[in-house]
Coordinates of C-alpha atoms in Angstrom, one line a residue:
Chain A
M204 CA -107.7 76.0 50.8
I205 CA -107.3 73.4 53.5
T206 CA -110.1 71.7 55.2
R207 CA -110.2 71.6 58.9
A208 CA -109.3 67.9 59.3
E209 CA -106.0 68.9 57.1
Q210 CA -105.5 71.6 59.6
E211 CA -105.6 69.7 62.7
S212 CA -103.7 66.6 61.0
A213 CA -100.8 69.0 59.7
R214 CA -100.8 70.7 63.2
R215 CA -100.6 67.3 64.7
R216 CA -97.6 65.8 62.5
A217 CA -96.0 69.3 63.4
V218 CA -95.9 68.6 67.1
E219 CA -94.4 65.5 66.8
L220 CA -91.7 67.3 64.8
L221 CA -91.2 70.0 67.4
E222 CA -91.1 67.5 69.9
Q223 CA -88.5 65.3 68.6
A224 CA -86.6 68.6 68.0
G225 CA -86.5 69.4 71.0
I226 CA -88.3 72.6 71.0
V227 CA -90.2 73.8 74.2
A228 CA -93.7 75.5 73.8
R229 CA -96.9 75.9 75.6
Q230 CA -99.9 73.9 75.0
D231 CA -101.5 77.0 73.8
E232 CA -98.7 77.9 71.8
L233 CA -98.9 74.6 70.0
E234 CA -103.0 74.6 69.7
G235 CA -102.4 78.2 67.6
I236 CA -99.8 76.5 64.9
E237 CA -100.6 78.3 61.6
V238 CA -100.7 75.7 58.7
A239 CA -100.1 77.8 55.4
D240 CA -100.7 76.3 52.3
F241 CA -100.4 79.7 50.7
G242 CA -103.4 79.4 48.8
L243 CA -102.2 76.9 46.2
G244 CA -104.2 73.7 47.6
E245 CA -101.2 71.5 47.7
L246 CA -99.9 71.5 51.3
E247 CA -98.0 68.6 51.2
Q248 CA -95.9 70.3 48.4
S249 CA -96.3 73.8 49.0
G250 CA -96.9 74.8 52.9
A251 CA -95.5 75.5 56.2
Q252 CA -96.5 74.8 59.5
I253 CA -95.6 78.0 61.8
L254 CA -95.2 78.1 65.7
T255 CA -94.8 81.7 67.1
L256 CA -93.1 82.3 70.2
V257 CA -92.5 85.9 70.2
D258 CA -93.9 88.5 67.8
T259 CA -94.0 92.3 69.0
E260 CA -93.8 95.6 67.1
Q261 CA -89.9 94.8 67.1
V262 CA -88.9 91.4 67.1
A263 CA -90.4 88.0 66.0
A264 CA -89.2 84.4 67.1
K265 CA -90.9 81.2 65.5
V266 CA -90.2 77.8 64.9
L267 CA -91.0 76.7 61.1
V268 CA -92.0 72.9 60.8
L269 CA -91.6 71.5 57.0
F270 CA -93.1 68.1 56.2
A271 CA -90.5 66.0 53.9
D272 CA -90.0 67.9 50.8
Q273 CA -92.4 70.7 51.8
I274 CA -91.5 74.1 50.2
E275 CA -92.5 77.8 51.7
P276 CA -92.5 79.6 48.2
E277 CA -90.1 82.5 47.0
H278 CA -91.1 85.6 48.6
T279 CA -89.5 88.9 49.8
H280 CA -90.3 90.9 52.8
P281 CA -90.6 93.9 51.3
R282 CA -90.4 98.0 52.8
L283 CA -93.4 99.2 54.7
G284 CA -93.5 103.1 54.8
D285 CA -90.5 103.8 57.6
Y286 CA -89.7 100.1 58.0
P287 CA -87.3 98.8 56.1
G288 CA -88.9 95.4 55.9
K289 CA -88.1 92.1 57.9
E290 CA -84.6 91.1 58.5
E291 CA -84.3 87.2 59.0
T292 CA -82.1 84.8 60.5
I293 CA -83.2 81.2 59.1
R294 CA -81.5 78.6 62.2
C295 CA -81.6 74.8 61.4
E296 CA -82.7 72.9 64.7
W297 CA -83.3 69.5 63.6
G298 CA -83.2 67.8 60.1
E299 CA -82.1 69.4 56.9
L300 CA -83.3 72.4 55.0
Y301 CA -82.5 73.7 51.6
L302 CA -82.4 77.3 51.3
Y303 CA -82.1 79.7 48.4
G304 CA -81.3 82.9 48.2
P305 CA -79.7 85.7 45.8
G306 CA -76.2 85.2 44.4
E307 CA -74.5 82.7 42.0
P308 CA -76.8 79.7 41.3
T309 CA -75.6 76.7 42.4
P310 CA -75.7 73.5 39.8
N311 CA -77.4 70.7 40.6
P312 CA -79.2 72.1 43.5
K313 CA -81.0 69.8 46.3
G314 CA -84.3 72.0 45.7
H315 CA -87.2 70.6 43.4
P316 CA -90.1 72.8 43.4
P317 CA -92.9 71.2 41.7
A318 CA -92.2 71.4 37.8
H319 CA -95.4 73.3 37.0
R320 CA -94.3 76.1 39.9
R321 CA -90.6 76.3 38.6
H322 CA -91.1 79.4 36.9
T323 CA -92.0 81.0 40.4
Y324 CA -88.5 80.7 41.6
T325 CA -85.9 82.8 40.8
A326 CA -83.0 82.4 43.6
W327 CA -80.9 79.5 43.2
H328 CA -78.1 80.3 45.2
E329 CA -78.2 77.3 47.6
Y330 CA -77.5 76.9 51.4
V331 CA -77.5 73.4 52.6
L332 CA -78.4 73.7 56.7
R333 CA -78.0 71.1 59.3
A334 CA -78.5 71.7 63.3
G335 CA -77.2 74.8 64.2
D336 CA -76.6 76.2 60.9
Q337 CA -77.9 79.6 60.1
V338 CA -78.3 82.7 57.4
T339 CA -79.3 86.2 57.8
F340 CA -81.3 87.6 54.8
P341 CA -81.6 91.5 54.8
P342 CA -84.8 93.0 54.1
N343 CA -86.5 92.7 50.7
V344 CA -84.5 89.9 49.0
P345 CA -85.9 87.0 47.4
H346 CA -85.4 83.5 49.2
W347 CA -87.3 80.3 49.6
F348 CA -86.9 76.8 51.4
Q349 CA -87.5 73.1 51.2
A350 CA -86.9 70.3 53.8
G351 CA -84.9 67.4 53.0
P352 CA -86.2 64.0 53.1
E353 CA -87.2 63.5 57.0
G354 CA -88.4 67.2 57.3
A355 CA -87.1 70.1 59.0
V356 CA -87.8 72.2 62.0
F357 CA -86.0 75.5 62.1
W358 CA -86.1 79.1 63.9
S359 CA -86.9 82.3 62.1
F360 CA -85.3 85.4 64.3
S361 CA -86.6 88.7 62.8
T362 CA -87.5 92.1 63.4
K363 CA -91.3 92.8 63.0
A364 CA -92.9 90.1 61.1
V365 CA -96.2 91.3 58.9
D366 CA -96.4 88.2 57.0
V367 CA -99.6 89.2 55.5
T368 CA -97.4 91.7 53.2
D369 CA -94.8 89.3 52.4
L370 CA -94.6 89.6 48.5
F371 CA -94.6 86.4 46.7
T372 CA -93.2 85.6 43.1
N373 CA -95.8 83.5 42.1
P374 CA -99.0 85.7 41.7
D375 CA -101.5 82.7 42.5
V376 CA -100.1 82.8 46.4
R377 CA -102.5 83.9 49.1
R378 CA -100.7 84.3 52.1
E379 CA -103.5 84.0 54.5
T380 CA -105.0 80.5 54.4
V381 CA -108.6 79.7 54.2
V382 CA -109.9 77.2 56.3
V383 CA -113.1 75.1 55.1
D384 CA -115.2 72.9 57.5
Chain B
M371 CA -62.1 89.7 87.8
I372 CA -62.3 85.8 87.1
T373 CA -59.4 83.4 86.4
R374 CA -59.1 81.5 83.2
A375 CA -59.9 78.2 85.2
E376 CA -63.1 79.7 86.7
Q377 CA -64.2 80.7 83.2
E378 CA -63.5 77.4 81.5
S379 CA -65.1 75.5 84.5
A380 CA -68.6 77.9 84.2
R381 CA -68.4 77.5 80.7
R382 CA -68.3 73.5 81.4
R383 CA -70.9 73.4 83.7
A384 CA -73.1 75.8 81.2
V385 CA -72.8 73.5 78.2
E386 CA -74.1 71.0 80.7
L387 CA -77.0 72.8 81.3
L388 CA -77.3 73.5 78.0
E389 CA -77.5 70.3 77.0
Q390 CA -79.7 69.1 79.6
A391 CA -82.3 72.1 78.3
G392 CA -81.7 70.5 75.0
I393 CA -80.5 73.8 73.3
V394 CA -79.1 73.2 69.9
A395 CA -75.8 75.0 69.2
R396 CA -72.2 74.4 67.4
Q397 CA -69.2 73.8 68.8
D398 CA -67.8 77.1 67.9
E399 CA -70.8 78.9 69.6
L400 CA -70.5 76.7 73.0
E401 CA -66.7 78.1 73.1
G402 CA -67.7 81.4 72.6
I403 CA -70.0 81.3 75.8
E404 CA -69.2 84.6 77.8
V405 CA -68.7 84.3 81.4
A406 CA -69.8 87.2 83.3
D407 CA -68.9 88.1 86.4
F408 CA -70.0 92.0 86.4
G409 CA -67.1 92.9 88.1
L410 CA -68.5 91.8 91.6
G411 CA -65.8 89.2 91.7
E412 CA -68.7 86.4 93.4
L413 CA -69.5 84.9 90.1
E414 CA -71.5 81.6 91.8
Q415 CA -73.6 84.8 93.6
S416 CA -73.8 87.5 90.7
G417 CA -72.8 86.2 87.0
A418 CA -74.2 84.9 84.2
Q419 CA -73.2 82.5 81.4
I420 CA -74.4 83.6 77.6
L421 CA -74.5 81.6 74.8
T422 CA -75.1 83.9 71.5
L423 CA -76.7 82.5 68.8
V424 CA -77.7 85.8 66.7
D425 CA -76.5 89.2 67.2
T426 CA -77.2 91.6 63.9
E427 CA -77.6 95.5 64.2
Q428 CA -81.5 94.9 64.5
V429 CA -82.1 91.4 66.4
A430 CA -80.0 89.5 69.1
A431 CA -81.1 86.0 70.4
K432 CA -79.0 84.5 73.3
V433 CA -79.5 81.8 75.7
L434 CA -78.9 82.7 79.1
V435 CA -77.5 79.9 81.8
L436 CA -77.9 80.7 85.3
F437 CA -76.6 78.1 87.9
A438 CA -78.3 77.6 91.3
D439 CA -79.2 80.9 92.8
Q440 CA -77.1 83.0 90.3
I441 CA -78.1 86.5 90.1
E442 CA -77.7 88.8 87.2
P443 CA -77.8 91.6 88.5
E444 CA -80.5 95.1 88.1
H445 CA -80.0 96.9 85.0
T446 CA -81.5 98.9 82.0
H447 CA -81.3 99.0 78.5
P448 CA -81.0 102.7 77.9
R449 CA -81.4 104.9 74.9
L450 CA -78.4 105.4 72.7
G451 CA -79.0 108.1 70.2
D452 CA -81.6 107.2 67.6
Y453 CA -82.0 103.8 69.3
P454 CA -84.6 103.7 71.9
G455 CA -83.0 100.7 73.8
K456 CA -83.0 97.0 73.9
E457 CA -86.7 95.4 74.0
E458 CA -85.9 92.1 75.7
T459 CA -88.4 89.2 76.0
I460 CA -86.8 86.5 78.6
R461 CA -88.4 83.4 77.8
C462 CA -87.6 80.3 80.1
E463 CA -86.5 77.0 78.8
W464 CA -85.6 74.8 81.5
G465 CA -85.4 74.9 85.4
E466 CA -86.8 78.1 87.3
L467 CA -86.3 81.6 86.7
Y468 CA -87.1 84.1 89.6
L469 CA -87.6 87.8 87.2
Y470 CA -88.4 91.1 88.7
G471 CA -89.3 94.4 86.9
P472 CA -91.5 97.3 87.5
G473 CA -94.4 97.2 89.2
E474 CA -96.1 96.6 92.5
P475 CA -93.8 95.0 94.7
T476 CA -94.4 91.2 95.4
P477 CA -94.5 90.0 99.2
N478 CA -92.1 87.3 100.4
P479 CA -90.4 87.3 96.8
K480 CA -88.3 84.4 95.9
G481 CA -85.5 86.3 94.6
H482 CA -82.5 87.0 97.4
P483 CA -79.7 89.0 96.4
P484 CA -76.5 88.8 98.7
A485 CA -77.3 91.1 101.9
H486 CA -74.5 93.5 100.8
R487 CA -76.0 94.1 97.7
R488 CA -79.8 94.1 98.6
H489 CA -79.8 98.1 98.2
T490 CA -78.8 97.9 94.6
Y491 CA -82.1 95.9 93.5
T492 CA -85.0 98.4 93.4
A493 CA -87.5 96.3 91.2
W494 CA -89.4 93.8 93.1
H495 CA -92.4 93.0 91.0
E496 CA -92.0 89.1 90.8
Y497 CA -92.6 86.7 87.8
V498 CA -91.9 83.0 88.3
L499 CA -90.9 81.3 85.0
R500 CA -90.9 78.0 84.2
A501 CA -90.5 76.1 80.6
G502 CA -92.2 78.2 78.1
D503 CA -93.4 81.4 80.1
Q504 CA -92.0 84.5 79.0
V505 CA -92.1 88.3 79.9
T506 CA -91.2 91.2 77.5
F507 CA -89.8 94.0 78.8
P508 CA -89.8 97.6 76.9
P509 CA -86.4 99.4 76.8
N510 CA -85.2 101.5 79.7
V511 CA -87.0 99.6 82.5
P512 CA -84.9 98.1 85.4
H513 CA -85.0 94.4 85.6
W514 CA -82.9 91.7 87.2
F515 CA -83.3 87.9 87.3
Q516 CA -82.3 84.7 89.6
A517 CA -82.1 81.0 89.2
G518 CA -84.2 78.6 91.2
P519 CA -82.3 75.9 93.0
E520 CA -81.7 73.9 89.9
G521 CA -80.4 76.8 88.3
A522 CA -82.2 78.2 84.9
V523 CA -81.7 78.0 81.2
F524 CA -83.6 80.9 79.2
W525 CA -83.9 82.5 75.8
S526 CA -83.4 86.5 75.2
F527 CA -85.0 87.6 72.1
S528 CA -84.2 91.4 71.5
T529 CA -83.8 94.0 69.6
K530 CA -80.2 95.3 69.2
A531 CA -78.0 94.0 71.9
V532 CA -75.5 96.9 72.9
D533 CA -74.3 95.0 76.8
V534 CA -71.5 97.2 77.4
T535 CA -73.8 100.2 77.7
D536 CA -76.2 98.6 80.1
L537 CA -76.8 100.4 83.0
F538 CA -76.6 98.9 86.1
T539 CA -78.0 100.0 89.4
N540 CA -75.0 99.1 91.2
P541 CA -72.5 101.8 90.5
D542 CA -69.5 98.9 91.3
V543 CA -70.8 96.8 88.3
R544 CA -68.4 96.4 85.4
R545 CA -69.9 94.6 82.1
E546 CA -66.7 93.6 80.7
T547 CA -65.1 90.7 82.6
V548 CA -61.6 90.4 83.3
V549 CA -60.0 87.3 83.1
V550 CA -56.5 86.4 84.4
D551 CA -54.5 84.0 83.7

């Protein structure tokens, strides 16, 4: 749960980082930036700001903003009937992004989830992405990301996005953010 | 057919416009920019410069550069077996783009194909796109685009791209560019 004031403040900070990164977006798109706290009530640690540019039945193009050290918690994009699940390419536009997926765990990873959440992070193969670097994940693999010390702005290019059906490793996550006045 | 020198020159000019537009790309991506003359041998009039960022079996994200008044000729993305054909969202990043698709022909359109090619353009419903404006075309509909007087830089976000199977209205088009030394 976040307050309307927290939502507005996070949106403003996201718009500043998007401008710094040179992302081109219309005013109505910027006003629609999603501020997600994943129901954990600790937006600065676990959260994401999401600008949606394309969202059709086939394709999505979104720009995500993470503040310094902010984490989008570990999740997968599961199969939904005939749809095999979301394939997603993460491409860094600005700042530094620590991205984790399946594979050999990286020793001394840069990512550092809050200690009391650490058991809800299982993927520890690290990719350090800077401007122009990208990684593609097939559907249904666990992954998560954390911004570096300046924050990060990155693209998500994917097949159809059905965010509310993402499966989070942490059972406390609620993907739909509750905003209160 | 274009010469190696024409290809290199077009690539350099495209990189300049991409920088002006604030597109973030790696050096190896910029060196791979496709210069397409569509086999018409009149690159300044009929051509496109294409930077591919994502190109998977499911999704493509490309950035197209058109020089002043340059046209990508009319084409469709046809069905291929089980694949219904490419759905494509065109989103302007920089400059002005005149985009044409199915629908009521627009009186006094800004687009102006070379007179001797005019009969190979059948779609005349006009969209004038500036930074942040976008249009999505379903598969298998004719469309073409021309840059305004300063050129244009725009995104193509789509399902799987199979460029060589695009169907062009002009039977003289050859999608694969021949480059000679």
